[in-house]
CSV table of C-alpha atoms in Angstrom, one decimal:
chain,number,residue,atom,x,y,z
A,1,UNK,CA,229.9,-27.9,87.1
A,2,UNK,CA,227.4,-30.1,89.0
A,3,UNK,CA,227.2,-27.5,91.8
A,4,UNK,CA,226.5,-24.7,89.3
A,5,UNK,CA,223.6,-26.7,87.7
A,6,UNK,CA,222.2,-27.6,91.1
A,7,UNK,CA,222.5,-23.9,92.2
A,8,UNK,CA,220.9,-22.7,89.0
A,9,UNK,CA,217.9,-25.1,89.4
A,10,UNK,CA,217.5,-24.2,93.1
A,11,UNK,CA,217.6,-20.4,92.2
A,12,UNK,CA,215.1,-20.9,89.4
A,13,UNK,CA,212.8,-22.9,91.8
A,14,UNK,CA,212.9,-20.1,94.4
A,15,UNK,CA,212.5,-17.4,91.8
A,16,UNK,CA,209.3,-19.2,90.7
A,17,UNK,CA,208.1,-19.4,94.2
A,18,UNK,CA,208.6,-15.6,94.7
A,19,UNK,CA,207.3,-14.7,91.2
A,20,UNK,CA,204.1,-16.8,91.3
A,21,UNK,CA,202.2,-14.7,93.9
A,22,UNK,CA,203.3,-11.5,92.2
A,23,UNK,CA,202.2,-12.8,88.8
A,24,UNK,CA,198.8,-14.0,90.2
A,25,UNK,CA,198.3,-10.5,91.7
A,26,UNK,CA,199.2,-8.8,88.4
A,27,UNK,CA,196.9,-11.0,86.4
A,28,UNK,CA,194.1,-10.5,89.0
A,29,UNK,CA,194.6,-6.7,88.8
A,30,UNK,CA,194.6,-6.8,85.0
A,31,UNK,CA,191.3,-8.7,85.0
A,32,UNK,CA,189.8,-6.3,87.5
A,33,UNK,CA,190.6,-3.4,85.1
A,34,UNK,CA,188.6,-5.0,82.2
A,35,UNK,CA,185.6,-3.0,81.1
A,36,UNK,CA,182.6,-3.8,83.3
A,37,UNK,CA,179.0,-2.6,83.5
A,38,UNK,CA,178.2,1.1,83.1
A,39,UNK,CA,175.7,2.6,85.4
A,40,UNK,CA,172.6,3.7,83.5
A,41,UNK,CA,168.8,4.1,83.6
A,42,UNK,CA,166.7,3.1,80.5
A,43,UNK,CA,163.0,4.0,80.2
A,44,UNK,CA,161.8,0.7,78.8
A,45,UNK,CA,158.2,1.8,78.6
A,46,UNK,CA,159.2,4.7,76.3
A,47,UNK,CA,160.8,2.4,73.7
A,48,UNK,CA,158.4,1.5,71.0
A,49,UNK,CA,158.5,-1.4,68.5
A,50,UNK,CA,159.8,0.7,65.6
A,51,UNK,CA,162.5,2.3,67.9
A,52,UNK,CA,164.3,-1.1,68.1
A,53,UNK,CA,166.6,-2.4,65.4
A,54,UNK,CA,165.1,-5.0,63.1
A,55,UNK,CA,166.4,-8.6,63.3
A,56,UNK,CA,166.6,-11.3,60.7
A,57,UNK,CA,163.1,-12.3,61.8
A,58,UNK,CA,160.7,-9.8,60.1
A,59,UNK,CA,158.3,-9.8,63.0
A,60,UNK,CA,160.9,-9.3,65.8
A,61,UNK,CA,162.8,-6.1,66.7
A,62,UNK,CA,165.4,-6.3,69.5
A,63,UNK,CA,168.3,-4.5,71.1
A,64,UNK,CA,170.9,-5.7,73.7
A,65,UNK,CA,170.9,-3.6,76.9
A,66,UNK,CA,173.5,-5.4,79.0
A,67,UNK,CA,176.2,-7.8,77.7
A,68,UNK,CA,178.5,-9.7,80.1
A,69,UNK,CA,180.6,-12.9,79.8
A,70,UNK,CA,177.9,-14.7,81.9
A,71,UNK,CA,174.5,-13.3,80.6
A,72,UNK,CA,172.8,-10.8,78.3
A,73,UNK,CA,169.8,-8.6,79.0
A,74,UNK,CA,167.9,-7.3,76.0
A,75,UNK,CA,164.6,-5.8,75.0
A,76,UNK,CA,162.6,-7.4,72.3
A,77,UNK,CA,159.3,-6.6,70.6
A,78,UNK,CA,157.2,-8.7,68.2
A,79,UNK,CA,156.9,-12.3,67.6
A,80,UNK,CA,159.0,-15.3,66.6
A,81,UNK,CA,158.1,-18.8,65.5
A,82,UNK,CA,158.4,-21.7,68.0
A,83,UNK,CA,162.0,-22.6,68.7
A,84,UNK,CA,164.4,-23.9,71.3
A,85,UNK,CA,167.8,-22.8,72.6
A,86,UNK,CA,169.8,-26.0,73.2
A,87,UNK,CA,172.6,-24.2,75.2
A,88,UNK,CA,170.8,-21.2,76.7
A,89,UNK,CA,168.3,-20.6,79.5
A,90,UNK,CA,166.0,-17.7,78.9
A,91,UNK,CA,163.9,-15.5,81.2
A,92,UNK,CA,161.4,-13.1,79.8
A,93,UNK,CA,159.6,-10.3,81.7
A,94,UNK,CA,156.6,-9.0,79.8
A,95,UNK,CA,156.5,-5.2,79.8
A,96,UNK,CA,153.5,-4.7,77.5
A,97,UNK,CA,151.2,-6.7,75.3
A,98,UNK,CA,149.3,-9.9,76.2
A,99,UNK,CA,148.3,-13.2,74.6
A,100,UNK,CA,149.4,-16.8,74.8
A,101,UNK,CA,152.5,-18.6,73.8
A,102,UNK,CA,153.9,-22.1,73.6
A,103,UNK,CA,155.9,-23.0,76.7
A,104,UNK,CA,157.0,-26.7,76.4
A,105,UNK,CA,153.9,-28.6,75.1
A,106,UNK,CA,151.3,-26.2,76.5
A,107,UNK,CA,149.9,-22.8,75.6
A,108,UNK,CA,150.3,-20.4,78.5
A,109,UNK,CA,148.7,-17.0,78.8
A,110,UNK,CA,150.8,-14.0,79.6
A,111,UNK,CA,150.2,-10.3,80.3
A,112,UNK,CA,152.3,-7.3,81.4
A,113,UNK,CA,154.1,-8.3,84.6
A,114,UNK,CA,154.4,-12.0,83.7
A,115,UNK,CA,157.8,-13.6,84.3
A,116,UNK,CA,158.4,-16.5,81.9
A,117,UNK,CA,161.2,-19.0,82.7
A,118,UNK,CA,162.4,-21.0,79.7
A,119,UNK,CA,165.0,-23.7,80.6
A,120,UNK,CA,167.4,-24.6,77.7
A,121,UNK,CA,165.8,-27.1,75.3
A,122,UNK,CA,162.2,-26.0,76.1
A,123,UNK,CA,160.1,-25.1,73.0
A,124,UNK,CA,158.7,-21.6,73.3
A,125,UNK,CA,157.1,-18.6,71.5
A,126,UNK,CA,154.7,-18.9,68.6
A,127,UNK,CA,152.7,-16.2,70.4
A,128,UNK,CA,149.0,-15.5,69.7
A,129,UNK,CA,148.8,-11.8,70.5
A,130,UNK,CA,145.6,-10.5,71.9
A,131,UNK,CA,147.0,-7.0,72.7
A,132,UNK,CA,150.3,-5.9,71.3
A,133,UNK,CA,152.8,-5.6,70.1
A,134,UNK,CA,154.4,-7.7,72.9
A,135,UNK,CA,157.5,-6.1,74.4
A,136,UNK,CA,159.7,-8.1,76.8
A,137,UNK,CA,163.0,-8.0,78.6
A,138,UNK,CA,164.9,-11.1,77.6
A,139,UNK,CA,167.7,-12.5,79.8
A,140,UNK,CA,169.9,-15.2,78.3
A,141,UNK,CA,172.2,-17.3,80.5
A,142,UNK,CA,174.8,-17.9,79.2
A,143,UNK,CA,174.8,-15.4,76.3
A,144,UNK,CA,173.1,-17.0,73.4
A,145,UNK,CA,175.4,-18.1,70.6
A,146,UNK,CA,174.5,-17.3,66.9
A,147,UNK,CA,173.7,-21.0,66.3
A,148,UNK,CA,171.7,-21.5,69.4
A,149,UNK,CA,168.2,-21.1,67.9
A,150,UNK,CA,166.5,-24.2,66.5
A,151,UNK,CA,163.0,-23.7,65.0
A,152,UNK,CA,160.5,-26.5,65.7
A,153,UNK,CA,157.0,-27.4,64.5
């Protein structure tokens, strides 16, 4: 009886050694088959403010363009009150419109072609628009959670 238990344990151990690489390969292949990005071209200059879906903020319209587990890329048009994202870094590229906005404790000017880097926890927005509406590409890293916007004075 002791030999049978020892043999069974040894066989189970060796079966695990053989199965482990096979299972890792199967899981890796399954992950590789998950839906990924779709090749596409979007004319961002052709998209107007009213073409974008309205958000809960009456001054801001937005639409996601790319959504991954690690980041999102969207287009937004309009304005939003000063706020922070405690968990999310944000990068904005201004496509059209100009003005100034809060970035940390300073007002900074922006215009088409401006790249705005907003580390998590940095107060931003509250734009004063001199030529608009302001339209921007917004990249969020990691994707912004539903509770990751905190409005500040």
